[in-house]
Coordinates of C-alpha atoms and ligand atoms in Angstrom, one line a residue:
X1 CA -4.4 23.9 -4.5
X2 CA -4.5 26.1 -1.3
X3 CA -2.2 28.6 -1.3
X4 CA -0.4 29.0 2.4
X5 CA -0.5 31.8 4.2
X6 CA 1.8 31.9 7.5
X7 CA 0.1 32.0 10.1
X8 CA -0.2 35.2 12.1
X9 CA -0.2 36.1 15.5
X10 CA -3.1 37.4 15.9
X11 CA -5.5 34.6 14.9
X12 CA -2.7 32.5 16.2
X13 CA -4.6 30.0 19.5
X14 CA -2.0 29.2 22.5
X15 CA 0.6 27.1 21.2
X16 CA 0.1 23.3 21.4
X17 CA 0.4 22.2 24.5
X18 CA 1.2 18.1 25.5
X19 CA -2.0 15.9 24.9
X20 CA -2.1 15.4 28.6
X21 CA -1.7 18.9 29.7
X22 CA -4.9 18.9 32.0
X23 CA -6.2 22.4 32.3
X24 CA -9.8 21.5 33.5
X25 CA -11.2 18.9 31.4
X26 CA -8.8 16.6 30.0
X27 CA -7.8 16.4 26.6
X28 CA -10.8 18.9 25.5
X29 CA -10.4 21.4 22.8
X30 CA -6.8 19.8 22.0
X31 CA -5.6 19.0 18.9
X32 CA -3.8 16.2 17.5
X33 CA -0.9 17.2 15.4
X34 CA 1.8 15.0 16.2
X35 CA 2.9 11.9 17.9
X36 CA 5.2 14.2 20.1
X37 CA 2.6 15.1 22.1
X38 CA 1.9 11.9 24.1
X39 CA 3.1 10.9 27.0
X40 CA 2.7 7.0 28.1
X41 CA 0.3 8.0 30.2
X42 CA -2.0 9.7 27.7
X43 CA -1.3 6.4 25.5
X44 CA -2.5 4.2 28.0
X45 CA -5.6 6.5 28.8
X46 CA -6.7 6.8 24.9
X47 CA -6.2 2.6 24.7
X48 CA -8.2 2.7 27.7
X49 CA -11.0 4.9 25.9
X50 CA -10.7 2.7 23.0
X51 CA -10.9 -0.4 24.2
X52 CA -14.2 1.1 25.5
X53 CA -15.5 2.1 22.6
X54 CA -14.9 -1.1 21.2
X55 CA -16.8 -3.0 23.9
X56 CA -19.7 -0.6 23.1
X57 CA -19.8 -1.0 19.4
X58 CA -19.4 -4.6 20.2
X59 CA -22.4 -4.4 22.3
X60 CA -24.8 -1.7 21.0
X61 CA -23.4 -0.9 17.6
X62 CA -24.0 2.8 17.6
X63 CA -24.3 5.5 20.2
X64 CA -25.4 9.0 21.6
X65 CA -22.0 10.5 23.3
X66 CA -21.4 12.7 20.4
X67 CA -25.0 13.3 19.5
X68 CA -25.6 16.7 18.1
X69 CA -21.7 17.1 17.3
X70 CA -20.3 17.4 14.0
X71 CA -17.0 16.2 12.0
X72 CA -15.6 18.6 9.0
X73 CA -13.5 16.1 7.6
X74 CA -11.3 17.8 5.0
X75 CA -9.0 15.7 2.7
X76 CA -6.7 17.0 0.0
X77 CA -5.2 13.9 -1.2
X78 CA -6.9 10.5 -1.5
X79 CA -8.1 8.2 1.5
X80 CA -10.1 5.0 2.2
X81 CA -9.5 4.2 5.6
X82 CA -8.7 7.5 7.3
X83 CA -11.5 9.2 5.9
X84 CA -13.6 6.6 6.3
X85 CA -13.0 5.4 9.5
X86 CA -13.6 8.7 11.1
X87 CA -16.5 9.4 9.4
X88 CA -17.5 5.8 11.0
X89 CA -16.3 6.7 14.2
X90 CA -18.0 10.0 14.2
X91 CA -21.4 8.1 13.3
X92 CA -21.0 5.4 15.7
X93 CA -21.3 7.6 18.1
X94 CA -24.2 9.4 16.9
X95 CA -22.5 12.7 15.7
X96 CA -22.9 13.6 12.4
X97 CA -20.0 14.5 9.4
X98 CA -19.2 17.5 7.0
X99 CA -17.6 15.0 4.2
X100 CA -15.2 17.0 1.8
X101 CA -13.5 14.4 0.4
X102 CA -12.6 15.4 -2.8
X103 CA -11.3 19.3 -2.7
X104 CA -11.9 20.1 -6.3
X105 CA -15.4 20.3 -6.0
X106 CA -14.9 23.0 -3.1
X107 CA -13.8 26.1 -3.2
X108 CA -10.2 25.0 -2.5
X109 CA -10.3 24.4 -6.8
X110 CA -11.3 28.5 -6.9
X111 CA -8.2 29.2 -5.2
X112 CA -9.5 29.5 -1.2
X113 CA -6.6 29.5 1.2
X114 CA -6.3 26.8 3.9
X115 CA -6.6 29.4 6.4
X116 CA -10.0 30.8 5.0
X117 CA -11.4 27.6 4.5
X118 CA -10.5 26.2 8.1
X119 CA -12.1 29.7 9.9
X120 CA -14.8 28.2 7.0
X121 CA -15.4 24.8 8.2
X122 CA -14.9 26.0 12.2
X123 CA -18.5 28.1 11.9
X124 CA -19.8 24.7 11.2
X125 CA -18.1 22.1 13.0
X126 CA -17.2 21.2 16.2
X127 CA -13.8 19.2 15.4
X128 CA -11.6 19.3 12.1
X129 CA -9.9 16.9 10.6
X130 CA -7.1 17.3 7.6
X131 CA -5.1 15.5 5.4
X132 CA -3.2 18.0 3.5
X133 CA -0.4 17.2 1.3
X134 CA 2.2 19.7 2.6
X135 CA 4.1 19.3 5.7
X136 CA 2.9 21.3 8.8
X137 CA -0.3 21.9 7.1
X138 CA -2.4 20.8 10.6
X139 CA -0.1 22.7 12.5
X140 CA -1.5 26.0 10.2
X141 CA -5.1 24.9 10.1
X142 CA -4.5 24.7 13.9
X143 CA -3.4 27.9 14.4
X144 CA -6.0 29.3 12.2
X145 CA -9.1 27.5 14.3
X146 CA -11.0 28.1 17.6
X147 CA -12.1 24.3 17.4
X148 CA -9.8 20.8 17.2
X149 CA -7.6 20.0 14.8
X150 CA -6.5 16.0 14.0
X151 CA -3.8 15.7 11.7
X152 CA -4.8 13.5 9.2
X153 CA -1.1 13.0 7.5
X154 CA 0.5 16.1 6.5
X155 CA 2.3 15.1 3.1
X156 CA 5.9 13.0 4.4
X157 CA 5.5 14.9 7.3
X158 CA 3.3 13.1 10.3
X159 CA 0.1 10.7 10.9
X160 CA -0.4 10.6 14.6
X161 CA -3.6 8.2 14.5
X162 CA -2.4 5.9 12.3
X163 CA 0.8 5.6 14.5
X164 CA -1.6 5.5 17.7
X165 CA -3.7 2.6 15.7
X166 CA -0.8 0.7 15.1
X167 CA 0.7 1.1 18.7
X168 CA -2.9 -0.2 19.8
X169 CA -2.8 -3.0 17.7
X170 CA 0.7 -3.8 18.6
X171 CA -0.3 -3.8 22.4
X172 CA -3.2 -5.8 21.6
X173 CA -1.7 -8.2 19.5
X174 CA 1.4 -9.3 21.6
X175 CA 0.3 -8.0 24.8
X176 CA 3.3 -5.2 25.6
X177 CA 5.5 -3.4 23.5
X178 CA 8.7 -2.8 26.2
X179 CA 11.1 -5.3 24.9
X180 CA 10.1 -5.7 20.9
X181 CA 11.8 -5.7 17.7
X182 CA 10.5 -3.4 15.1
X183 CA 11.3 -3.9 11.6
X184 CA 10.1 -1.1 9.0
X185 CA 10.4 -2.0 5.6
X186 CA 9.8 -0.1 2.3
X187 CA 9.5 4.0 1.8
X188 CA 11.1 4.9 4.8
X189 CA 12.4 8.2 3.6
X190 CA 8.9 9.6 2.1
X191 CA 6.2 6.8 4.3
X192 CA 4.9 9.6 7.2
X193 CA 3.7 6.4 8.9
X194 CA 6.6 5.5 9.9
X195 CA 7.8 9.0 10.7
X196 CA 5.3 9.1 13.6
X197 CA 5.7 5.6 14.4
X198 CA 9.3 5.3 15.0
X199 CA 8.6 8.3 17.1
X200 CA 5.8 7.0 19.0
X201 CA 8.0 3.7 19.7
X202 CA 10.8 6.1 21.4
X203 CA 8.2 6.1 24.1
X204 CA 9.2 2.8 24.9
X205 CA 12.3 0.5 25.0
X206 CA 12.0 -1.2 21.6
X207 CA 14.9 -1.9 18.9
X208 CA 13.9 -0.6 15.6
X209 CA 15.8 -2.2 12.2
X210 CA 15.0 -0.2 9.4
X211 CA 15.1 -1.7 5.8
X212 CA 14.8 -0.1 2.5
X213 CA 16.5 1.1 -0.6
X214 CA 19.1 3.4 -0.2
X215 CA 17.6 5.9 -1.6
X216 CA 14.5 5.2 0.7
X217 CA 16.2 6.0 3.7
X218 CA 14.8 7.0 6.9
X219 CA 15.3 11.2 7.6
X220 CA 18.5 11.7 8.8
X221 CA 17.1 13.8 11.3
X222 CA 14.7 11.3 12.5
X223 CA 17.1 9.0 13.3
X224 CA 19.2 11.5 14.9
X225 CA 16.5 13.0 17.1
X226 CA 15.7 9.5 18.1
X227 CA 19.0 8.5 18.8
X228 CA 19.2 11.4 21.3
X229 CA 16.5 9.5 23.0
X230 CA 19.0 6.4 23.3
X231 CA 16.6 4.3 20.8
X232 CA 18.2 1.5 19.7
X233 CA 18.1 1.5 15.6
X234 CA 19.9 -0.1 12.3
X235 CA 19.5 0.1 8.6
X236 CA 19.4 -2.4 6.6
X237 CA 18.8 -3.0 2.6
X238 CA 17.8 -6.4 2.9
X239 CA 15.3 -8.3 5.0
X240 CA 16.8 -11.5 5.5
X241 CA 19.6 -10.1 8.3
X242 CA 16.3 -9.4 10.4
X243 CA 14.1 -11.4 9.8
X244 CA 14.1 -14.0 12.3
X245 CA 14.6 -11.3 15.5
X246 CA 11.4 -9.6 14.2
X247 CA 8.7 -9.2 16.5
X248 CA 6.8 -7.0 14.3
X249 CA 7.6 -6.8 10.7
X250 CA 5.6 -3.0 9.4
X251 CA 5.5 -3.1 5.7
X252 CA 5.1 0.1 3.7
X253 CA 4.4 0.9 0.0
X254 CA 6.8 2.4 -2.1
X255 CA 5.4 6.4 -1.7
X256 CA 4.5 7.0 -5.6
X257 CA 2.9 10.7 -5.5
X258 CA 6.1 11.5 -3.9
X259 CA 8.6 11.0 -6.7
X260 CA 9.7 13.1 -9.3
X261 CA 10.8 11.1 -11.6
X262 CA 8.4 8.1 -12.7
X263 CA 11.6 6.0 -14.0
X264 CA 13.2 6.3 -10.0
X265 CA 9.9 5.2 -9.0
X266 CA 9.9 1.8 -11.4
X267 CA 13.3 0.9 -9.9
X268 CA 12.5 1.1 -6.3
X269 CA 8.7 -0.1 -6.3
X270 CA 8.9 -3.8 -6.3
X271 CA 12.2 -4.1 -4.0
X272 CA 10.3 -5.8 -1.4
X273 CA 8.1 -8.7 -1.7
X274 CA 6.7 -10.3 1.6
X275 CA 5.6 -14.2 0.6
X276 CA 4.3 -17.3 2.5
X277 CA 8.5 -18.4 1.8
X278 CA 9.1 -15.3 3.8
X279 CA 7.0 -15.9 6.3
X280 CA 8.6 -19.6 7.1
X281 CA 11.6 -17.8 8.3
X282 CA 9.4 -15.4 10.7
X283 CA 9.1 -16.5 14.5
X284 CA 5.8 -17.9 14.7
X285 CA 4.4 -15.0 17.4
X286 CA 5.4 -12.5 14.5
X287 CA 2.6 -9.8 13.8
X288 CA 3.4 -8.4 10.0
X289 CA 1.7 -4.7 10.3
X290 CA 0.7 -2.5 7.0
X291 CA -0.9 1.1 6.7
X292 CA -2.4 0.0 3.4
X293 CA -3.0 0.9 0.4
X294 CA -0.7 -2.4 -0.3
X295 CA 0.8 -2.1 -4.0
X296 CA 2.6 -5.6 -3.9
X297 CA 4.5 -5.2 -0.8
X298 CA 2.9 -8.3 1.1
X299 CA 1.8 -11.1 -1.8
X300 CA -2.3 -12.1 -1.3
X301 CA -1.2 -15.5 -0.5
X302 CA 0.0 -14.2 3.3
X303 CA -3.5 -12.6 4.3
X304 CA -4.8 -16.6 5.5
X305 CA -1.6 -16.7 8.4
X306 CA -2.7 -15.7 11.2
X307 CA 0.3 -13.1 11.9
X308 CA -1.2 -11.3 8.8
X309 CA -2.5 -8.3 11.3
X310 CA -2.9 -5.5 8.6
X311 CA -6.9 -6.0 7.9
X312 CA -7.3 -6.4 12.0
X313 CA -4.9 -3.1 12.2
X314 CA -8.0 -0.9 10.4
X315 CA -10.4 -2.6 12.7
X316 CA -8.2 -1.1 16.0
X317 CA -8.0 2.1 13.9
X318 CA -11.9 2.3 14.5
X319 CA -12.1 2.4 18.2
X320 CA -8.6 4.4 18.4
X321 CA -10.5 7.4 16.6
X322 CA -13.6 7.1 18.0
X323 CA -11.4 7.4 21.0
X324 CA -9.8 10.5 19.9
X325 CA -13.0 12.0 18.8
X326 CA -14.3 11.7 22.3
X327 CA -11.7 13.3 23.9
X328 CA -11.1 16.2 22.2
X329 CA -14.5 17.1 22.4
X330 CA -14.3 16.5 25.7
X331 CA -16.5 13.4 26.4
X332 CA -14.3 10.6 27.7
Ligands
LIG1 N1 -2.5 5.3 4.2 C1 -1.2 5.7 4.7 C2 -1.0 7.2 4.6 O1 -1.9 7.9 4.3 C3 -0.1 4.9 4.0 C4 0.1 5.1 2.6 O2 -0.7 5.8 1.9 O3 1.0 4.4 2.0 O4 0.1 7.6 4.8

């Protein structure tokens, strides 16, 4: 494991400014760290990029914007989609990808730092992205390098793209999100999904109901901070109080790798259950969202309704990052 060393000053880059802070070339050389950076504005542009991008991979498959550019993409806990959904974005557009997906066999398992191994990656790479298991890990590997940094999902702290993919797919799915109940079910407390979601919602006037275990709980400062923002939100340990209002239902799995205790774990894990019975009670324009992995959550026998978004969800999650990519290296 890395061992953290705070950042200092004088490596330190300018702080992080908005997404959409235009100093020349929009969005160029900016990193993307957390939700809190976007403005409705700069959502609207990156869905406009990836919409885009989707028309062109529709069309041509793969392409030359990012031709000659290349991805480190640096991940110190396990991924499917993320990982490999950027390095398809990244491809698609005819860039090429530094894959280090599996730190032990760097030099991360001799003891490197994060910041050596970003200054590391940065002589090689033109864009970096990280999944790190502690919170404000990006923010560090950010501070440390002179090229962008996309946060990846910094332990229970953030995932901006995911939470931009599943804003995308709630704007393509239903058409607008001004107006719309959100549930969140499941690990609320440790599920950084729904950290950055909820977050990226407060951009808009949505209700959010969140339901979980009691000991899965949202952050009390999360719901705080968003309740400052006048967002309207309730907790809930059951489903059924909810249900039918639901425009979208987001499932999460019970967070595993963040428990202590394995036997806390076995009481919580299979407290939600999402079957075709629980779908009858859904309105029929309900979209039921997942991050994946699913452990259970959402039985196999709900994937054939057609409000079963979660597979379509990693589709949008394609164009969103290829998106992303482009902009911060300042072609879109
Ligand atoms: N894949 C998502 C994440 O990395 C959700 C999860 O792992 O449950 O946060």
């Amino acid at each position: 494991m890395a061992t953290f060393v705070p950042p200092n000053e004088r490596n330190a880059r300018s702080p992080h400014l908005p997404f959409g802070d235009h100093r020349g070339a929009p969005f160029y050389g900016k990193d993307v760290i957390s939700v809190s950076q976007f403005s409705r504005t700069d959502l609207e542009y990156i869905f406009g990029v990836a919409k885009e991008m989707r028309a062109m991979v529709e069309r041509v498959g793969t392409f030359d914007l990012l031709k000659g550019k290349i991805l480190a993409n640096l991940f110190y806990e396990p991924s499917t989609r993320t990982s490999s959904s950027f390095l398809a974005a990244m491809e698609r557009l005819g860039g090429s990808v530094i894959p280090i997906n599996e730190v032990r066999y760097s030099s991360v398992a001799k003891g490197e730092s994060l910041p050596d191994t970003i200054r590391t990656l940065e002589c090689y790479a033109d864009v970096i992205v990280i999944r790190h298991p502690e919170v404000g890990s990006a923010e560090v590997a950010a501070k440390y390098s002179k090229k962008p940094v996309i946060n990846a999902g910094d332990g229970i702290g953030e995932h901006p793209t995911q939470a931009l993919l599943d804003l995308f797919t709630i704007k393509e799915e239903l058409g607008q999100v001004d107006g719309l109940t959100v549930t969140m079910l499941g690990d609320l407390k440790n599920g950084r999904t729904v950290h950055s979601l909820s977050r990226l919602l407060s951009t808009f006037v949505v209700r959010l109901n969140y339901v979980s275990p009691e000991i899965l709980r949202m952050p009390p400062e999360l719901v705080e901070e968003l309740k400052v923002k006048g967002v309207s939100q309730k907790e809930f340990d059951a489903l059924e109080p909810v249900l039918a209002e639901t425009d979208v239902l987001y499932v999460t799995r019970v967070q595993k790798e963040r428990f202590e205790s394995q036997d806390l774990y076995e009481k919580v894990k299979g407290a939600f259950v999402i079957t075709p019975e629980t779908m009858e009670q859904a309105k029929e324009k309900m979209i039921i969202m997942h991050p994946l992995p699913r452990v259970g959550e959402i039985s196999m026998e709900v994937d054939d309704d057609p409000r079963a978004a979660y597979f379509r969800q990693m589709e949008y999650g394609l164009y969103v990052r290829m998106a992303l990519l482009a902009m911060v290296l300042g072609k879109a």
